[in-house]
Coordinates of C-alpha atoms in Angstrom, one line a residue:
Chain S
X1 CA -18.4 -17.3 9.4
X2 CA -14.7 -16.8 8.0
X3 CA -11.1 -15.8 9.5
X4 CA -11.6 -12.3 8.4
X5 CA -14.7 -12.0 10.2
X6 CA -12.0 -12.8 13.3
X7 CA -9.9 -10.2 12.5
X8 CA -12.2 -7.3 11.6
X9 CA -14.1 -8.1 15.0
X10 CA -10.4 -8.2 16.8
X11 CA -9.9 -4.8 14.9
X12 CA -13.5 -3.2 16.5
X13 CA -12.6 -4.9 19.7
X14 CA -9.7 -2.9 20.7
X15 CA -11.1 0.7 18.5
X16 CA -8.6 3.0 21.0
X17 CA -5.3 0.5 20.6
X18 CA -6.4 0.5 16.1
X19 CA -6.8 4.1 16.1
X20 CA -3.9 5.6 17.8
X21 CA -1.7 3.0 15.7
X22 CA -3.0 3.8 12.2
X23 CA -2.5 7.6 13.6
X24 CA 0.7 7.2 14.1
X25 CA 1.3 5.6 10.8
X26 CA -1.0 8.2 8.9
X27 CA 1.0 10.9 9.9
X28 CA 4.4 9.4 8.9
X29 CA 3.0 9.0 5.5
X30 CA 1.2 12.2 5.6
X31 CA 5.0 14.1 6.1
X32 CA 6.2 11.9 3.2
X33 CA 3.5 12.7 0.7
X34 CA 3.7 15.7 1.6
X35 CA 7.0 16.8 0.5
X36 CA 6.4 14.5 -2.8
X37 CA 3.8 15.7 -3.9
X38 CA 5.1 19.8 -2.9
X39 CA 8.8 18.7 -4.7
X40 CA 6.2 17.1 -7.7
X41 CA 3.9 20.7 -7.5
X42 CA 7.0 22.5 -7.7
X43 CA 8.6 20.6 -10.6
X44 CA 5.6 21.7 -12.3
X45 CA 4.7 24.4 -11.9
X46 CA 9.0 25.5 -12.9
X47 CA 7.8 24.1 -16.4
X48 CA 5.1 25.6 -17.0
X49 CA 6.9 29.0 -16.4
X50 CA 9.4 28.0 -18.6
X51 CA 6.4 27.0 -21.0
X52 CA 4.9 30.4 -19.8
X53 CA 8.5 32.2 -20.4
X54 CA 9.1 30.7 -23.9
X55 CA 12.3 29.0 -26.1
X56 CA 14.8 27.8 -23.9
X57 CA 16.8 26.4 -26.4
X58 CA 18.9 28.9 -28.9
X59 CA 20.2 27.0 -32.1
X60 CA 22.6 29.2 -34.1
X61 CA 25.4 28.5 -37.0
X62 CA 28.7 28.1 -34.6
X63 CA 30.5 29.7 -37.3
X64 CA 28.8 33.2 -36.3
X65 CA 30.9 35.5 -33.7
X66 CA 29.1 38.1 -34.1
X67 CA 27.4 39.4 -32.1
X68 CA 24.3 39.2 -33.0
X69 CA 21.2 40.3 -30.5
X70 CA 18.1 38.8 -30.7
X71 CA 16.3 36.4 -27.9
X72 CA 19.5 36.6 -25.7
X73 CA 21.9 36.9 -28.9
X74 CA 23.4 40.1 -29.8
X75 CA 22.9 41.1 -33.3
X76 CA 25.1 44.1 -32.9
X77 CA 25.9 46.1 -36.4
X78 CA 23.5 43.9 -37.7
X79 CA 26.4 42.0 -39.4
X80 CA 24.5 39.2 -41.3
X81 CA 27.0 37.4 -43.5
X82 CA 27.3 35.0 -40.8
X83 CA 26.8 31.6 -42.7
X84 CA 23.7 29.9 -42.1
X85 CA 21.5 27.4 -40.9
X86 CA 19.8 24.4 -43.6
X87 CA 15.9 23.8 -43.0
X88 CA 17.4 20.1 -42.5
X89 CA 18.0 20.9 -39.0
X90 CA 14.4 21.3 -37.6
X91 CA 13.7 17.5 -38.9
X92 CA 17.2 16.6 -36.9
X93 CA 16.0 18.2 -33.8
X94 CA 12.2 16.9 -33.6
X95 CA 14.1 13.1 -34.1
X96 CA 16.4 13.5 -31.0
X97 CA 16.3 10.9 -27.8
X98 CA 14.0 13.1 -26.4
X99 CA 11.9 14.5 -29.0
X100 CA 8.6 14.1 -27.1
X101 CA 10.0 16.7 -24.5
X102 CA 10.2 19.2 -27.6
X103 CA 7.4 21.7 -28.0
X104 CA 8.0 24.4 -30.3
X105 CA 10.7 24.2 -33.3
X106 CA 10.6 28.0 -34.1
X107 CA 13.0 29.0 -37.1
X108 CA 13.8 32.0 -38.2
X109 CA 15.7 34.5 -40.9
X110 CA 17.2 37.7 -39.8
X111 CA 18.1 40.7 -42.6
X112 CA 18.1 44.2 -42.4
X113 CA 15.8 46.8 -44.7
X114 CA 15.0 49.8 -45.5
X115 CA 11.3 51.1 -44.5
X116 CA 10.7 54.1 -45.9
X117 CA 14.3 55.8 -45.0
X118 CA 14.8 53.7 -41.6
X119 CA 16.8 51.0 -41.4
X120 CA 14.6 48.6 -39.2
X121 CA 15.7 44.1 -38.1
X122 CA 12.8 42.3 -40.6
X123 CA 12.4 38.7 -39.1
X124 CA 11.4 35.8 -41.0
X125 CA 9.0 33.3 -38.7
X126 CA 7.0 30.7 -39.1
X127 CA 3.9 32.7 -37.2
X128 CA 1.9 29.1 -36.1
X129 CA 4.9 28.3 -34.3
X130 CA 5.9 31.9 -33.4
X131 CA 2.2 32.3 -32.1
X132 CA 2.4 30.1 -29.9
X133 CA 6.5 30.6 -28.8
X134 CA 5.3 33.9 -27.7
X135 CA 2.5 33.3 -25.4
X136 CA 2.6 37.0 -23.9
X137 CA 2.9 38.6 -27.1
X138 CA -0.8 40.8 -27.6
X139 CA -1.9 41.9 -30.6
X140 CA -3.9 45.1 -32.0
X141 CA -5.0 43.7 -35.4
X142 CA -5.6 40.4 -36.3
X143 CA -3.4 37.0 -36.7
X144 CA -1.3 37.0 -40.0
X145 CA -3.1 34.8 -42.5
X146 CA -1.6 35.6 -46.1
X147 CA 1.7 35.4 -47.6
X148 CA 2.2 39.3 -47.0
X149 CA 0.9 39.9 -44.0
X150 CA 3.2 41.0 -41.1
X151 CA 3.4 42.2 -37.5
X152 CA 5.1 45.2 -36.0
X153 CA 6.5 46.0 -33.5
X154 CA 5.3 48.8 -31.1
X155 CA 8.1 50.9 -31.7
X156 CA 8.6 50.7 -35.0
X157 CA 5.1 51.0 -35.3
X158 CA 5.1 53.8 -33.6
X159 CA 8.6 55.2 -35.7
X160 CA 7.3 54.5 -39.0
X161 CA 3.5 55.7 -37.8
X162 CA 2.0 52.8 -38.5
X163 CA -1.1 51.0 -38.1
X164 CA -2.5 47.9 -38.4
X165 CA -4.1 46.8 -41.5
X166 CA -1.6 49.7 -43.2
X167 CA 0.9 48.1 -46.1
X168 CA 4.5 48.7 -46.2
X169 CA 6.9 49.0 -48.2
X170 CA 11.0 46.6 -46.7
X171 CA 13.7 46.8 -49.6
X172 CA 11.2 46.7 -52.4
X173 CA 8.8 44.3 -51.1
X174 CA 5.2 45.2 -50.1
X175 CA 3.5 43.4 -46.6
X176 CA 0.3 44.5 -45.0
X177 CA 0.6 44.9 -41.4
X178 CA -1.9 42.8 -40.3
X179 CA -1.0 43.6 -36.5
X180 CA 1.3 46.3 -33.8
X181 CA 2.6 44.3 -30.9
X182 CA 1.9 46.0 -28.1
X183 CA 4.3 46.8 -26.1
X184 CA 6.5 44.0 -24.7
X185 CA 9.6 46.1 -22.9
X186 CA 11.5 43.3 -25.7
X187 CA 13.4 43.6 -28.7
X188 CA 10.2 42.8 -30.2
X189 CA 9.2 46.1 -30.1
X190 CA 11.3 47.1 -33.0
X191 CA 11.0 44.5 -35.3
X192 CA 9.0 44.2 -38.1
X193 CA 8.0 40.1 -38.1
X194 CA 6.9 38.5 -41.7
X195 CA 6.4 35.0 -42.8
X196 CA 10.0 32.8 -43.2
X197 CA 9.6 31.9 -47.3
X198 CA 9.0 36.1 -47.5
X199 CA 12.2 37.1 -45.2
X200 CA 13.8 34.7 -46.6
X201 CA 13.4 36.6 -50.5
X202 CA 13.7 40.1 -49.4
X203 CA 16.8 39.2 -47.2
X204 CA 18.0 36.5 -50.9
X205 CA 18.4 33.7 -48.0
X206 CA 16.2 31.3 -50.3
X207 CA 16.6 27.7 -48.3
X208 CA 18.1 29.4 -45.5
X209 CA 17.5 29.7 -41.4
X210 CA 19.3 32.2 -39.5
X211 CA 18.6 30.6 -36.2
X212 CA 16.1 28.6 -34.5
X213 CA 14.1 28.8 -31.7
X214 CA 13.2 25.6 -29.7
X215 CA 10.6 25.4 -26.3
X216 CA 11.4 22.4 -24.3
X217 CA 9.4 20.7 -22.1
X218 CA 11.6 20.0 -19.1
X219 CA 9.0 17.3 -16.9
X220 CA 12.0 14.3 -16.6
X221 CA 14.4 15.7 -19.2
X222 CA 16.9 18.3 -18.0
X223 CA 17.7 21.3 -20.5
X224 CA 21.4 20.5 -20.5
X225 CA 20.0 16.8 -22.0
X226 CA 17.9 17.8 -25.1
X227 CA 20.7 20.9 -25.3
X228 CA 23.3 18.0 -25.7
X229 CA 21.4 16.1 -27.8
X230 CA 20.2 18.6 -30.4
X231 CA 24.5 19.2 -30.7
X232 CA 25.5 16.0 -31.1
X233 CA 22.6 15.5 -34.1
X234 CA 24.0 19.4 -35.4
X235 CA 26.9 19.1 -35.0
X236 CA 28.0 22.4 -37.5
X237 CA 26.2 24.1 -35.0
X238 CA 26.0 26.0 -31.7
X239 CA 23.1 25.1 -29.1
X240 CA 22.5 27.7 -26.1
X241 CA 20.0 26.2 -23.5
X242 CA 18.7 29.5 -21.1
X243 CA 18.6 27.5 -18.2
X244 CA 20.8 28.8 -15.2
X245 CA 17.9 30.5 -13.8
X246 CA 15.8 27.2 -13.4
X247 CA 18.6 25.2 -13.0
X248 CA 19.1 26.0 -9.0
X249 CA 16.0 26.1 -8.6
X250 CA 15.1 22.4 -10.2
X251 CA 18.2 21.5 -7.9
X252 CA 16.7 22.5 -5.0
X253 CA 13.9 20.3 -5.7
X254 CA 15.9 17.2 -6.6
X255 CA 17.1 18.1 -2.9
X256 CA 14.1 18.3 -1.6
X257 CA 13.0 15.6 -3.2
X258 CA 15.5 13.7 -2.5
X259 CA 15.2 14.1 0.9
X260 CA 11.0 12.9 1.0
X261 CA 12.3 9.6 0.4
X262 CA 15.4 9.0 2.3
X263 CA 12.8 10.4 5.4
X264 CA 10.4 7.7 4.1
X265 CA 13.0 5.3 4.6
X266 CA 13.9 6.7 7.9
X267 CA 9.5 6.6 8.9
X268 CA 9.2 3.2 7.2
X269 CA 12.0 1.2 9.7
X270 CA 10.1 3.7 13.0
X271 CA 6.7 2.5 11.7
X272 CA 7.6 -1.5 10.9
X273 CA 8.9 -1.2 14.4
X274 CA 5.7 0.4 15.2
X275 CA 3.4 -2.0 13.8
X276 CA 6.1 -4.6 15.2
X277 CA 5.6 -3.8 18.4
X278 CA 2.1 -3.7 18.6
X279 CA 1.5 -6.6 17.0
X280 CA 3.3 -9.1 18.7
X281 CA 1.8 -7.2 22.2
X282 CA -1.5 -8.2 21.0
X283 CA -0.5 -11.4 20.3
X284 CA 0.8 -11.7 23.7
X285 CA -2.6 -10.6 24.4
X286 CA -4.4 -12.6 22.3
X287 CA -2.1 -16.0 23.7
X288 CA -4.9 -17.8 24.5
X289 CA -7.3 -16.9 21.9
X290 CA -5.1 -18.1 19.1
X291 CA -4.2 -20.9 21.5
X292 CA -7.7 -22.2 21.0
X293 CA -7.7 -21.8 17.6
X294 CA -4.4 -23.5 17.4
X295 CA -6.6 -26.0 19.2
X296 CA -9.3 -26.5 17.2
X297 CA -7.9 -26.4 13.9
X298 CA -7.1 -23.8 12.7
X299 CA -3.8 -23.9 10.6
X300 CA -0.7 -22.1 10.8
X301 CA -1.7 -20.2 7.1
X302 CA -5.2 -19.5 8.7
X303 CA -4.0 -17.7 12.3
X304 CA -1.5 -15.5 10.1
X305 CA -4.0 -14.9 7.9
X306 CA -6.0 -13.4 10.5
X307 CA -3.1 -11.8 12.0
X308 CA -2.1 -10.0 8.6
X309 CA -5.3 -9.3 7.7
X310 CA -5.8 -6.8 10.6
X311 CA -2.1 -5.1 9.5
X312 CA -3.1 -5.1 6.2
X313 CA -6.1 -3.1 7.7
X314 CA -4.5 -0.8 9.3
X315 CA -1.9 -0.1 6.4
X316 CA -4.9 0.5 4.0
X317 CA -6.6 2.6 6.7
X318 CA -3.6 4.2 7.2
X319 CA -2.7 4.2 3.4
X320 CA -5.4 6.7 2.5
X321 CA -5.6 8.8 5.9
X322 CA -1.6 9.6 5.2
X323 CA -2.3 10.1 1.9
X324 CA -5.1 12.6 1.5
X325 CA -3.5 14.6 5.2
X326 CA -0.4 14.7 2.9
X327 CA -2.3 16.1 0.3
X328 CA -3.9 18.4 2.8
X329 CA -0.6 20.0 4.0
X330 CA 1.2 20.4 0.8
X331 CA -1.9 22.3 -0.9
X332 CA -1.0 24.7 2.6
X333 CA 2.7 24.8 1.8
X334 CA 2.7 25.0 -2.1
X335 CA 1.5 28.6 -1.7
X336 CA 4.5 29.5 0.3
X337 CA 7.3 27.7 -1.5
X338 CA 6.4 28.0 -5.5
X339 CA 7.4 30.4 -7.4
X340 CA 4.8 31.4 -9.4
X341 CA 1.6 32.8 -7.7
X342 CA -1.1 30.4 -9.2
X343 CA 0.5 27.1 -8.0
X344 CA -1.4 23.7 -9.5
X345 CA -1.0 21.2 -6.6
X346 CA -0.6 18.1 -8.6
X347 CA -2.6 14.8 -7.2
X348 CA -0.9 12.2 -8.8
X349 CA -3.2 8.5 -8.7
X350 CA 0.4 6.8 -8.9
X351 CA 1.9 8.7 -5.9
X352 CA -1.4 7.5 -3.9
X353 CA -1.5 3.7 -5.2
X354 CA 2.2 4.2 -4.1
X355 CA 1.5 5.7 -0.7
X356 CA -1.2 2.8 0.4
X357 CA 0.4 0.7 -1.4
X358 CA 3.8 1.3 0.9
X359 CA 2.3 1.1 3.6
X360 CA 0.3 -1.3 3.3
X361 CA 3.4 -3.3 3.0
X362 CA 5.3 -1.9 6.0
X363 CA 2.1 -2.6 7.8
X364 CA 2.8 -6.6 6.4
X365 CA 6.5 -7.0 6.9
X366 CA 6.1 -5.8 9.9
X367 CA 3.5 -7.9 10.9
X368 CA 4.6 -11.2 9.5
X369 CA 7.0 -13.0 11.8
X370 CA 4.2 -11.8 15.3
X371 CA 1.5 -13.5 12.6
X372 CA 4.1 -16.7 12.1
X373 CA 5.0 -17.0 15.4
X374 CA 1.1 -16.9 16.1
X375 CA 0.4 -18.8 13.2
X376 CA 3.1 -21.3 15.2
X377 CA 2.2 -21.4 19.0
X378 CA 1.9 -24.3 19.9
X379 CA -1.6 -25.0 21.3
X380 CA -0.2 -27.1 24.5
X381 CA 1.7 -24.1 25.4
X382 CA -1.2 -21.6 24.9
X383 CA -3.4 -24.2 27.0
X384 CA -0.7 -24.5 30.0
X385 CA -0.6 -21.0 29.9
X386 CA -4.4 -20.5 30.7
Chain E
X1 CA -11.0 -45.8 18.9
X2 CA -8.0 -43.9 21.4
X3 CA -4.8 -46.3 21.3
X4 CA -1.7 -45.5 23.1
X5 CA 1.3 -47.1 23.2
X6 CA 4.6 -46.8 26.1
X7 CA 3.4 -42.8 26.0
X8 CA 6.0 -40.8 27.7
X9 CA 5.9 -36.7 28.4
X10 CA 9.3 -34.8 29.9
X11 CA 9.3 -31.4 30.7
X12 CA 12.5 -29.4 30.6
X13 CA 12.7 -28.6 33.9
X14 CA 16.0 -26.5 35.2
X15 CA 18.8 -28.5 33.8
X16 CA 17.2 -31.6 33.9
X17 CA 14.5 -33.2 32.7
X18 CA 10.7 -33.9 34.8
X19 CA 8.6 -36.9 33.5
X20 CA 4.8 -35.8 33.3
X21 CA 3.7 -39.5 31.6
X22 CA 6.3 -42.3 32.2
X23 CA 4.6 -45.1 30.0
X24 CA 1.4 -44.8 29.3
X25 CA -0.6 -47.8 27.7
X26 CA -4.3 -46.6 27.2
X27 CA -7.6 -47.8 24.7
X28 CA -10.8 -45.6 24.7
X29 CA -13.4 -47.4 22.6
X30 CA -15.9 -45.8 19.7
X31 CA -19.1 -44.3 21.7
X32 CA -17.3 -44.6 25.4
X33 CA -17.3 -42.1 28.1
X34 CA -13.9 -41.9 29.9
X35 CA -13.3 -40.1 32.9
X36 CA -9.6 -39.6 33.8
X37 CA -8.9 -38.8 37.5
X38 CA -6.0 -37.9 39.2
X39 CA -4.1 -35.3 41.4
X40 CA -2.9 -32.4 40.7
X41 CA 0.6 -32.8 39.0
X42 CA -0.5 -36.4 38.4
X43 CA -0.2 -36.0 34.1
X44 CA -3.7 -35.9 32.8
X45 CA -3.6 -32.7 31.4
X46 CA -1.0 -33.7 30.0
X47 CA -2.1 -36.8 28.7
X48 CA -5.0 -35.0 27.5
X49 CA -3.2 -32.2 25.0
X50 CA -1.6 -35.6 23.7
X51 CA -4.6 -37.4 22.8
X52 CA -5.7 -34.3 22.0
X53 CA -2.8 -34.1 19.3
X54 CA -1.6 -30.5 21.0
X55 CA 1.2 -31.9 22.0
X56 CA 3.9 -34.1 20.4
X57 CA 5.2 -37.4 23.3
X58 CA 8.5 -37.6 24.1
X59 CA 8.4 -41.3 23.4
X60 CA 5.7 -43.7 22.4
X61 CA 2.5 -43.5 20.5
X62 CA -0.7 -42.6 19.6
X63 CA -3.8 -44.3 17.2
X64 CA -6.5 -42.5 16.7
X65 CA -8.6 -45.4 15.3
X66 CA -5.5 -46.4 13.1
X67 CA -3.8 -43.2 12.3
X68 CA -1.2 -42.7 14.1
X69 CA -1.5 -39.5 14.7
X70 CA 2.2 -37.7 15.6
X71 CA 3.2 -38.9 12.0
X72 CA 1.0 -35.7 10.6
X73 CA 2.8 -32.9 10.0
X74 CA 1.8 -29.3 11.9
X75 CA -1.3 -28.8 9.1
X76 CA -1.9 -32.9 9.3
X77 CA -2.5 -32.7 12.4
X78 CA -4.6 -29.3 12.7
X79 CA -6.6 -30.6 9.9
X80 CA -7.5 -33.6 12.1
X81 CA -8.5 -31.9 15.6
X82 CA -10.0 -29.5 12.8
X83 CA -11.8 -32.8 12.1
X84 CA -12.3 -35.2 15.0
X85 CA -11.5 -33.9 17.7
X86 CA -14.1 -31.2 20.2
X87 CA -12.3 -29.0 23.0
X88 CA -13.9 -28.6 26.2
X89 CA -12.0 -26.8 28.7
X90 CA -11.8 -25.8 32.1
X91 CA -12.0 -21.5 32.0
X92 CA -14.4 -22.0 28.6
X93 CA -12.6 -19.6 26.4
X94 CA -15.0 -17.9 24.7
X95 CA -13.7 -15.4 23.0
X96 CA -14.8 -12.5 24.2
X97 CA -15.1 -9.5 21.7
X98 CA -17.7 -12.6 19.7
X99 CA -21.7 -13.6 20.4
X100 CA -22.1 -17.1 21.8
X101 CA -23.3 -18.0 17.9
X102 CA -19.7 -16.7 16.5
X103 CA -18.3 -18.6 19.4
X104 CA -19.9 -21.8 18.0
X105 CA -19.2 -21.2 14.6
X106 CA -15.3 -20.6 15.0
X107 CA -14.8 -24.7 14.3
X108 CA -16.7 -24.3 11.5
X109 CA -14.5 -20.8 9.8
X110 CA -11.8 -22.4 8.0
X111 CA -14.0 -24.6 6.2
X112 CA -15.5 -24.6 3.3
X113 CA -19.2 -24.5 3.9
X114 CA -21.9 -22.1 3.4
X115 CA -21.9 -19.3 5.2
X116 CA -25.9 -20.4 5.7
X117 CA -25.1 -24.0 6.8
X118 CA -22.7 -22.9 8.7
X119 CA -24.8 -20.1 10.9
X120 CA -27.4 -23.3 11.0
X121 CA -24.9 -25.8 12.8
X122 CA -24.1 -23.7 15.1
X123 CA -27.5 -22.4 16.2
X124 CA -28.0 -26.7 16.3
X125 CA -25.6 -26.6 18.5
X126 CA -26.7 -23.9 20.9
X127 CA -30.3 -25.1 20.7
X128 CA -29.0 -28.6 21.8
X129 CA -27.2 -27.4 24.9
X130 CA -29.8 -25.3 25.6
X131 CA -29.2 -21.7 24.8
X132 CA -31.4 -21.4 21.9
X133 CA -33.0 -17.3 22.0
X134 CA -28.8 -16.6 22.7
X135 CA -27.3 -16.7 20.2
X136 CA -26.6 -13.3 19.8
X137 CA -25.2 -12.1 23.4
X138 CA -21.1 -11.6 23.9
X139 CA -20.2 -14.2 26.8
X140 CA -19.6 -11.6 28.9
X141 CA -23.6 -11.1 28.9
X142 CA -23.8 -15.0 30.2
X143 CA -23.5 -17.1 33.2
X144 CA -20.8 -19.3 34.4
X145 CA -23.1 -22.3 33.0
X146 CA -24.4 -20.7 30.0
X147 CA -20.4 -19.8 28.7
X148 CA -20.1 -23.4 29.9
X149 CA -22.9 -24.7 27.8
X150 CA -21.6 -22.2 24.4
X151 CA -17.7 -24.2 24.9
X152 CA -19.5 -27.1 24.8
X153 CA -21.5 -26.4 22.0
X154 CA -18.2 -25.2 20.2
X155 CA -16.5 -28.1 20.6
X156 CA -20.3 -30.5 19.3
X157 CA -20.6 -28.1 16.4
X158 CA -18.5 -30.0 13.7
X159 CA -19.6 -32.9 15.0
X160 CA -16.6 -34.9 16.2
X161 CA -15.6 -38.5 16.5
X162 CA -14.0 -37.7 19.9
X163 CA -14.3 -35.2 22.5
X164 CA -12.3 -33.9 24.6
X165 CA -13.2 -31.9 28.0
X166 CA -10.7 -30.7 30.2
X167 CA -12.2 -29.7 34.1
X168 CA -15.3 -28.7 32.0
X169 CA -17.3 -28.2 35.7
X170 CA -14.4 -27.0 36.8
X171 CA -15.2 -23.2 37.6
X172 CA -19.0 -23.9 38.0
X173 CA -21.0 -24.3 41.4
X174 CA -22.3 -27.9 42.5
X175 CA -26.1 -27.4 40.1
X176 CA -24.7 -26.4 37.1
X177 CA -21.6 -28.6 37.4
X178 CA -24.4 -31.7 37.8
X179 CA -26.6 -29.5 35.0
X180 CA -23.5 -29.5 32.3
X181 CA -22.6 -33.3 33.2
X182 CA -25.9 -33.9 32.0
X183 CA -25.1 -32.8 29.0
X184 CA -22.4 -34.6 28.6
X185 CA -24.0 -37.6 29.3
X186 CA -27.4 -36.8 26.5
X187 CA -24.2 -36.6 24.0
X188 CA -22.4 -39.7 25.3
X189 CA -26.3 -41.2 25.1
X190 CA -25.9 -40.0 21.3
X191 CA -23.0 -41.7 20.6
X192 CA -20.3 -39.2 21.7
X193 CA -17.0 -40.8 22.5
X194 CA -16.3 -38.2 25.6
X195 CA -12.2 -38.4 27.5
X196 CA -12.4 -35.9 30.7
X197 CA -9.9 -34.9 32.4
X198 CA -11.1 -34.4 35.8
X199 CA -10.2 -34.1 39.5
X200 CA -13.8 -34.6 41.2
X201 CA -15.0 -37.6 41.9
X202 CA -18.8 -37.3 41.2
X203 CA -18.0 -36.5 37.7
X204 CA -16.8 -39.8 37.7
X205 CA -20.1 -41.1 37.8
X206 CA -21.2 -40.2 34.5
X207 CA -18.2 -42.1 32.8
X208 CA -18.1 -45.6 31.5
X209 CA -15.1 -46.1 33.3
X210 CA -12.4 -44.2 35.3
X211 CA -9.0 -43.9 34.4
X212 CA -6.6 -43.1 37.8
X213 CA -3.2 -41.6 36.9
X214 CA -0.3 -41.0 39.3
X215 CA 3.0 -39.9 38.8
X216 CA 2.8 -40.3 34.9
X217 CA 1.6 -44.0 35.0
X218 CA -1.9 -45.5 34.7
X219 CA -3.1 -47.2 37.7

């Protein structure tokens, strides 16, 4: 027999009271957990959507005021006499403060070429980066492997009458069309993609880059911040963030997060009051019992330990139950609130740990004064009340 | 040995005070069985709680085997009670959700003893009061006399130097009272110091000495 046995036995003795207190705390916690989990899951969902969306930062030469038209930049009549970027920008992008959020850096060289009697826009790319960036691309044929392998847009292939595996001549340079893009509905359908070095040779832009697309993981780092960091690292470049669509949604989620934390604070106060009142009631009911404990030699700390252990157990059970309830609620609500068709519920151990710890702390803090009162109870007073 | 010197206790009463004890000088020798008798309001229960280290006197002192009881701090006093005293209360005051054995183990709970040793000590104490075989019963499943025996077992389980009893037969019929008082007599014969408060003159015959209190003074 240890003092904690008394706490456990007392909890078993009043199962209804402890059950309702546990449920009350658990429901409060569940609401907060559901909101936080929803907010986190929706953020992750949007981040995933953005990753699938492709690049979200564009780097172009600052002096270029021509209307380019690639990835949101208008190329107009193919005016390629603008200033180019130095390849060193790639390393500088990878060295920004939020470099861990830089997922893909995809440099490009643009230039006009003649294929047969037709003008075609040639895009020199790093195929490894480009294929990771454009996950929606479907290739008819194989991925480019050789230095003269190319990917041809579906519309261009149709106009030129070229099939995968055939060769084409672009301004005097021969390329093998390793694959033809299935129709994307974008400008990619009209382009000829070749390795970066080959494009630099064809266009006479050796050691130059026309633009860089950057895919940034926006978790924990607003894209605008990253764009600012890149702009600071590249003073001669123009850095644009594709953020308008996402930003509003992220702001809404941020508000949801703030609301859930605010609600959490209110629920914490209500929970503390609930635990405090229940514990005070319990102490008054058990005055005789506590008086006996004190009379037979229990120290203040022993009695406090019994009361706080009871509160801690209630907090632990409430925390575990509340977290699971909150997860269940979030799982039900997420499909109704998320943007993508298949949102994933984010089960985070740190949220579980924080939730259980928070309820236990709230419970213990609320029980502290009643426990102290019980621990300091004068046994003679208790005996007189018997 | 218990020694009190000019023990005074006042309780607040309205805007004034009422004197429960008005200078009690008392000596109880080790191994003695003393009954404190007196009418209601004579101060006998107040005296017992002060002797038992549960209520600070307004004046005077209490020494137990040379230790000035109320010079100890709160934890020191609690430890002293745990080590030195056993208490039997009028209404038994067993913890209703603990079995007889667990109730008897209560004074041992804060002590650093092995669980098996605590269990063995409690079982021995229950056997001493004739309740072997009823260790697992809840208080509600025991008769009044059996509950009183459990309370006595709880009081002696840690082999205290002094056993205090406050009207231990107050809630019992005369036959059961005799059995319980017989138990106290047995404990006394085994060397236990006992200080008992009672208003029942029949109980006085079990004691070696009777101290009468009236209006807070030893008569």
